[in-house]
PDB file of C-alpha atoms in Angstrom:
ATOM      1  CA  MET A  13      -6.376  28.932 -27.352  1.00  0.00           C
ATOM      2  CA  ILE A  14      -4.025  26.207 -26.127  1.00  0.00           C
ATOM      3  CA  VAL A  15      -5.475  22.707 -26.254  1.00  0.00           C
ATOM      4  CA  ALA A  16      -4.329  20.081 -23.749  1.00  0.00           C
ATOM      5  CA  GLU A  17      -2.404  17.154 -25.180  1.00  0.00           C
ATOM      6  CA  PHE A  18      -4.851  14.683 -23.614  1.00  0.00           C
ATOM      7  CA  THR A  19      -8.517  14.633 -22.705  1.00  0.00           C
ATOM      8  CA  PHE A  20      -9.103  12.464 -19.639  1.00  0.00           C
ATOM      9  CA  TYR A  21     -12.619  11.154 -18.995  1.00  0.00           C
ATOM     10  CA  THR A  22     -13.134   9.961 -15.441  1.00  0.00           C
ATOM     11  CA  ASN A  23     -15.432   9.719 -12.462  1.00  0.00           C
ATOM     12  CA  PRO A  24     -14.149  10.134  -8.882  1.00  0.00           C
ATOM     13  CA  MET A  25     -15.717   6.785  -7.931  1.00  0.00           C
ATOM     14  CA  SER A  26     -13.890   4.748 -10.556  1.00  0.00           C
ATOM     15  CA  ARG A  27     -10.570   3.271 -11.555  1.00  0.00           C
ATOM     16  CA  GLY A  28      -9.873   6.644 -13.148  1.00  0.00           C
ATOM     17  CA  GLN A  29      -7.445   7.326 -10.313  1.00  0.00           C
ATOM     18  CA  ILE A  30      -5.072   4.844 -11.948  1.00  0.00           C
ATOM     19  CA  ALA A  31      -5.060   6.819 -15.200  1.00  0.00           C
ATOM     20  CA  ARG A  32      -4.712  10.106 -13.290  1.00  0.00           C
ATOM     21  CA  TRP A  33      -1.607   8.776 -11.513  1.00  0.00           C
ATOM     22  CA  ALA A  34      -0.168   7.607 -14.855  1.00  0.00           C
ATOM     23  CA  LEU A  35      -0.895  10.975 -16.481  1.00  0.00           C
ATOM     24  CA  HIS A  36       0.922  12.744 -13.649  1.00  0.00           C
ATOM     25  CA  GLU A  37       3.908  10.378 -13.758  1.00  0.00           C
ATOM     26  CA  ALA A  38       4.111  10.943 -17.524  1.00  0.00           C
ATOM     27  CA  GLY A  39       4.046  14.717 -17.030  1.00  0.00           C
ATOM     28  CA  ALA A  40       1.085  14.884 -19.412  1.00  0.00           C
ATOM     29  CA  ASP A  41      -0.845  18.064 -20.090  1.00  0.00           C
ATOM     30  CA  TYR A  42      -4.480  17.017 -19.838  1.00  0.00           C
ATOM     31  CA  GLU A  43      -7.993  18.322 -19.561  1.00  0.00           C
ATOM     32  CA  GLN A  44     -10.165  16.370 -17.135  1.00  0.00           C
ATOM     33  CA  VAL A  45     -13.801  15.724 -18.012  1.00  0.00           C
ATOM     34  CA  LEU A  46     -15.902  14.366 -15.156  1.00  0.00           C
ATOM     35  CA  VAL A  47     -18.404  11.806 -16.384  1.00  0.00           C
ATOM     36  CA  ASP A  48     -21.750  11.589 -14.621  1.00  0.00           C
ATOM     37  CA  TRP A  49     -22.944   7.967 -14.619  1.00  0.00           C
ATOM     38  CA  ALA A  50     -26.467   9.026 -15.638  1.00  0.00           C
ATOM     39  CA  ASP A  51     -25.598  11.702 -18.201  1.00  0.00           C
ATOM     40  CA  LYS A  52     -22.550  10.797 -20.270  1.00  0.00           C
ATOM     41  CA  PRO A  53     -21.173  13.397 -22.712  1.00  0.00           C
ATOM     42  CA  ALA A  54     -21.768  12.515 -26.363  1.00  0.00           C
ATOM     43  CA  ASP A  55     -18.097  13.040 -27.304  1.00  0.00           C
ATOM     44  CA  PHE A  56     -17.104  10.563 -24.583  1.00  0.00           C
ATOM     45  CA  VAL A  57     -19.552   7.905 -25.806  1.00  0.00           C
ATOM     46  CA  ALA A  58     -18.370   8.504 -29.385  1.00  0.00           C
ATOM     47  CA  ALA A  59     -14.790   7.878 -28.272  1.00  0.00           C
ATOM     48  CA  ASN A  60     -15.672   4.862 -26.126  1.00  0.00           C
ATOM     49  CA  PRO A  61     -19.018   3.285 -27.061  1.00  0.00           C
ATOM     50  CA  MET A  62     -18.844   1.103 -23.924  1.00  0.00           C
ATOM     51  CA  ALA A  63     -18.961   4.387 -21.964  1.00  0.00           C
ATOM     52  CA  LYS A  64     -16.358   3.153 -19.495  1.00  0.00           C
ATOM     53  CA  VAL A  65     -13.984   5.335 -17.551  1.00  0.00           C
ATOM     54  CA  PRO A  66     -11.173   5.971 -17.620  1.00  0.00           C
ATOM     55  CA  THR A  67     -10.748   6.876 -21.249  1.00  0.00           C
ATOM     56  CA  ILE A  68      -8.028   9.128 -22.589  1.00  0.00           C
ATOM     57  CA  ILE A  69      -7.811  10.802 -25.951  1.00  0.00           C
ATOM     58  CA  HIS A  70      -4.324  11.709 -27.072  1.00  0.00           C
ATOM     59  CA  HIS A  71      -4.511  14.710 -29.377  1.00  0.00           C
ATOM     60  CA  ALA A  72      -1.424  13.620 -31.280  1.00  0.00           C
ATOM     61  CA  PRO A  73       0.040  14.855 -34.536  1.00  0.00           C
ATOM     62  CA  GLY A  74      -1.741  12.971 -37.276  1.00  0.00           C
ATOM     63  CA  GLY A  75      -4.968  12.565 -35.360  1.00  0.00           C
ATOM     64  CA  ASP A  76      -6.608  11.678 -32.091  1.00  0.00           C
ATOM     65  CA  ARG A  77      -5.855   8.345 -30.471  1.00  0.00           C
ATOM     66  CA  VAL A  78      -8.303   6.825 -27.983  1.00  0.00           C
ATOM     67  CA  VAL A  79      -6.973   4.583 -25.228  1.00  0.00           C
ATOM     68  CA  THR A  80      -9.139   2.684 -22.759  1.00  0.00           C
ATOM     69  CA  GLU A  81      -8.391   0.088 -20.076  1.00  0.00           C
ATOM     70  CA  CYS A  82      -6.152   1.128 -17.208  1.00  0.00           C
ATOM     71  CA  ALA A  83      -3.208  -1.141 -17.999  1.00  0.00           C
ATOM     72  CA  ALA A  84      -3.271  -0.028 -21.640  1.00  0.00           C
ATOM     73  CA  ILE A  85      -3.389   3.631 -20.567  1.00  0.00           C
ATOM     74  CA  CYS A  86      -0.366   3.123 -18.296  1.00  0.00           C
ATOM     75  CA  ALA A  87       1.622   1.310 -20.997  1.00  0.00           C
ATOM     76  CA  TYR A  88       0.617   3.832 -23.683  1.00  0.00           C
ATOM     77  CA  LEU A  89       1.601   6.850 -21.588  1.00  0.00           C
ATOM     78  CA  ALA A  90       4.961   5.220 -20.864  1.00  0.00           C
ATOM     79  CA  ALA A  91       5.499   4.608 -24.576  1.00  0.00           C
ATOM     80  CA  VAL A  92       4.626   8.156 -25.697  1.00  0.00           C
ATOM     81  CA  SER A  93       6.514   9.870 -22.854  1.00  0.00           C
ATOM     82  CA  PRO A  94      10.084   8.554 -23.213  1.00  0.00           C
ATOM     83  CA  ALA A  95      11.637  11.497 -21.375  1.00  0.00           C
ATOM     84  CA  VAL A  96      10.146  10.365 -18.045  1.00  0.00           C
ATOM     85  CA  ASP A  97      11.480   6.782 -18.410  1.00  0.00           C
ATOM     86  CA  LEU A  98       8.359   4.842 -17.376  1.00  0.00           C
ATOM     87  CA  ALA A  99       8.616   2.247 -20.171  1.00  0.00           C
ATOM     88  CA  PRO A 100      10.533  -0.971 -19.557  1.00  0.00           C
ATOM     89  CA  HIS A 101      14.210  -1.271 -20.313  1.00  0.00           C
ATOM     90  CA  GLU A 102      15.265  -4.400 -22.194  1.00  0.00           C
ATOM     91  CA  ASP A 103      16.115  -6.358 -19.037  1.00  0.00           C
ATOM     92  CA  GLU A 104      12.743  -5.391 -17.478  1.00  0.00           C
ATOM     93  CA  LEU A 105      10.480  -6.340 -20.392  1.00  0.00           C
ATOM     94  CA  ALA A 106       9.461  -9.792 -19.151  1.00  0.00           C
ATOM     95  CA  ASP A 107       8.507  -8.724 -15.618  1.00  0.00           C
ATOM     96  CA  TYR A 108       6.953  -5.463 -16.822  1.00  0.00           C
ATOM     97  CA  TYR A 109       4.548  -7.169 -19.198  1.00  0.00           C
ATOM     98  CA  ARG A 110       4.055 -10.281 -17.084  1.00  0.00           C
ATOM     99  CA  TRP A 111       2.956  -8.497 -13.942  1.00  0.00           C
ATOM    100  CA  MET A 112       1.090  -5.605 -15.556  1.00  0.00           C
ATOM    101  CA  PHE A 113      -1.022  -8.015 -17.562  1.00  0.00           C
ATOM    102  CA  PHE A 114      -1.339 -10.503 -14.691  1.00  0.00           C
ATOM    103  CA  ALA A 115      -2.778  -7.676 -12.588  1.00  0.00           C
ATOM    104  CA  ALA A 116      -5.058  -6.509 -15.426  1.00  0.00           C
ATOM    105  CA  GLY A 117      -6.286  -9.989 -16.322  1.00  0.00           C
ATOM    106  CA  PRO A 118      -6.239 -12.802 -13.779  1.00  0.00           C
ATOM    107  CA  MET A 119      -5.921 -10.637 -10.660  1.00  0.00           C
ATOM    108  CA  GLU A 120      -8.600  -8.168 -11.739  1.00  0.00           C
ATOM    109  CA  SER A 121     -10.930 -11.078 -12.612  1.00  0.00           C
ATOM    110  CA  ALA A 122     -10.296 -12.792  -9.291  1.00  0.00           C
ATOM    111  CA  PHE A 123     -10.971  -9.531  -7.449  1.00  0.00           C
ATOM    112  CA  SER A 124     -14.148  -8.760  -9.403  1.00  0.00           C
ATOM    113  CA  ASN A 125     -15.544 -12.257  -9.018  1.00  0.00           C
ATOM    114  CA  ARG A 126     -14.798 -12.307  -5.285  1.00  0.00           C
ATOM    115  CA  SER A 127     -16.383  -8.854  -4.892  1.00  0.00           C
ATOM    116  CA  ALA A 128     -19.508 -10.152  -6.640  1.00  0.00           C
ATOM    117  CA  GLY A 129     -19.604 -13.105  -4.232  1.00  0.00           C
ATOM    118  CA  TRP A 130     -18.665 -15.689  -6.845  1.00  0.00           C
ATOM    119  CA  GLU A 131     -15.835 -18.222  -6.929  1.00  0.00           C
ATOM    120  CA  PRO A 132     -15.366 -20.912  -9.584  1.00  0.00           C
ATOM    121  CA  ASP A 133     -16.073 -24.455  -8.420  1.00  0.00           C
ATOM    122  CA  ALA A 134     -12.927 -26.482  -7.719  1.00  0.00           C
ATOM    123  CA  ASP A 135     -13.499 -28.681 -10.774  1.00  0.00           C
ATOM    124  CA  LYS A 136     -13.821 -25.615 -13.040  1.00  0.00           C
ATOM    125  CA  GLN A 137     -10.923 -23.503 -11.724  1.00  0.00           C
ATOM    126  CA  ARG A 138      -8.584 -24.641 -14.492  1.00  0.00           C
ATOM    127  CA  MET A 139     -10.938 -22.890 -16.961  1.00  0.00           C
ATOM    128  CA  PHE A 140     -10.201 -19.496 -15.399  1.00  0.00           C
ATOM    129  CA  GLY A 141      -7.024 -17.467 -15.856  1.00  0.00           C
ATOM    130  CA  TYR A 142      -6.542 -17.235 -12.118  1.00  0.00           C
ATOM    131  CA  GLY A 143      -7.684 -20.594 -10.727  1.00  0.00           C
ATOM    132  CA  ASN A 144      -9.077 -19.119  -7.543  1.00  0.00           C
ATOM    133  CA  PHE A 145      -8.718 -15.896  -5.584  1.00  0.00           C
ATOM    134  CA  ASP A 146      -6.187 -17.248  -3.074  1.00  0.00           C
ATOM    135  CA  LEU A 147      -3.961 -18.669  -5.810  1.00  0.00           C
ATOM    136  CA  ALA A 148      -3.961 -15.313  -7.635  1.00  0.00           C
ATOM    137  CA  VAL A 149      -3.164 -13.384  -4.435  1.00  0.00           C
ATOM    138  CA  ASP A 150      -0.326 -15.817  -3.641  1.00  0.00           C
ATOM    139  CA  ALA A 151       1.161 -15.238  -7.106  1.00  0.00           C
ATOM    140  CA  LEU A 152       0.994 -11.467  -6.626  1.00  0.00           C
ATOM    141  CA  GLU A 153       2.527 -11.681  -3.139  1.00  0.00           C
ATOM    142  CA  THR A 154       5.385 -13.768  -4.533  1.00  0.00           C
ATOM    143  CA  ALA A 155       5.941 -11.205  -7.290  1.00  0.00           C
ATOM    144  CA  VAL A 156       6.331  -8.283  -4.887  1.00  0.00           C
ATOM    145  CA  ALA A 157       7.991  -9.994  -1.907  1.00  0.00           C
ATOM    146  CA  GLY A 158      11.241  -8.280  -0.994  1.00  0.00           C
ATOM    147  CA  LYS A 159      11.120  -5.921  -3.973  1.00  0.00           C
ATOM    148  CA  ALA A 160      10.709  -2.175  -4.157  1.00  0.00           C
ATOM    149  CA  PHE A 161       9.518  -2.308  -7.791  1.00  0.00           C
ATOM    150  CA  ILE A 162       7.610  -4.888  -9.830  1.00  0.00           C
ATOM    151  CA  ALA A 163       9.996  -4.888 -12.816  1.00  0.00           C
ATOM    152  CA  GLY A 164      13.644  -4.199 -12.147  1.00  0.00           C
ATOM    153  CA  ASP A 165      15.303  -1.689  -9.873  1.00  0.00           C
ATOM    154  CA  ARG A 166      13.326   1.431 -10.737  1.00  0.00           C
ATOM    155  CA  PHE A 167       9.804   2.806 -10.877  1.00  0.00           C
ATOM    156  CA  SER A 168       7.876   2.120 -14.092  1.00  0.00           C
ATOM    157  CA  ALA A 169       4.343   2.295 -15.463  1.00  0.00           C
ATOM    158  CA  ALA A 170       3.873  -1.306 -14.273  1.00  0.00           C
ATOM    159  CA  ASP A 171       4.276  -0.022 -10.697  1.00  0.00           C
ATOM    160  CA  VAL A 172       1.478   2.466 -11.318  1.00  0.00           C
ATOM    161  CA  TYR A 173      -0.898  -0.249 -12.448  1.00  0.00           C
ATOM    162  CA  VAL A 174       0.069  -3.052 -10.058  1.00  0.00           C
ATOM    163  CA  GLY A 175       0.384  -0.603  -7.144  1.00  0.00           C
ATOM    164  CA  SER A 176      -3.049   0.821  -7.912  1.00  0.00           C
ATOM    165  CA  LEU A 177      -4.614  -2.633  -7.948  1.00  0.00           C
ATOM    166  CA  VAL A 178      -2.993  -3.495  -4.612  1.00  0.00           C
ATOM    167  CA  ASP A 179      -4.236  -0.201  -3.164  1.00  0.00           C
ATOM    168  CA  PHE A 180      -7.729  -0.800  -4.574  1.00  0.00           C
ATOM    169  CA  MET A 181      -7.888  -4.292  -3.096  1.00  0.00           C
ATOM    170  CA  MET A 182      -6.678  -3.013   0.276  1.00  0.00           C
ATOM    171  CA  MET A 183      -9.377  -0.344   0.193  1.00  0.00           C
ATOM    172  CA  PHE A 184     -11.940  -3.166  -0.157  1.00  0.00           C
ATOM    173  CA  GLN A 185     -10.152  -5.115   2.607  1.00  0.00           C
ATOM    174  CA  MET A 186      -9.331  -7.964   0.255  1.00  0.00           C
ATOM    175  CA  LEU A 187      -5.578  -7.938   0.974  1.00  0.00           C
TER     176      LEU A 187
END
């Protein structure tokens, strides 16, 4: 019996599509496990006690490695799949990490808070990593203006993550 290199826990109505795209770009051999919100598999909960999707398990030499959080999954797959060249080159490192983590942190927070109908008061915005939704969107627009890729002159794992967030926000008519 051949075992897939990765186990990919997801739900079609989740951010799992980001991890799926990254798995495909990395050329990864994976087994998909669909997670029902009401009945989560025990092996999934053991791997990720928060029971959040997506979660990947890399069945690597030396033992299984669990990776959660979409940006981390994208960066991890780039790191363990050097042949597909998704990791940053030296001259791309700053933009790669800056914009991947901006999207995963401040932009994701701004999006989630806006979706929940909450914005920080003007006098408290400095306490948040994004200030306010419009400021975060302006920063993202500036980052992508006139560029084909977020970090350098080629496609990378940062494009998977940032592109997925842009797509997600467009789907919710927030961009």
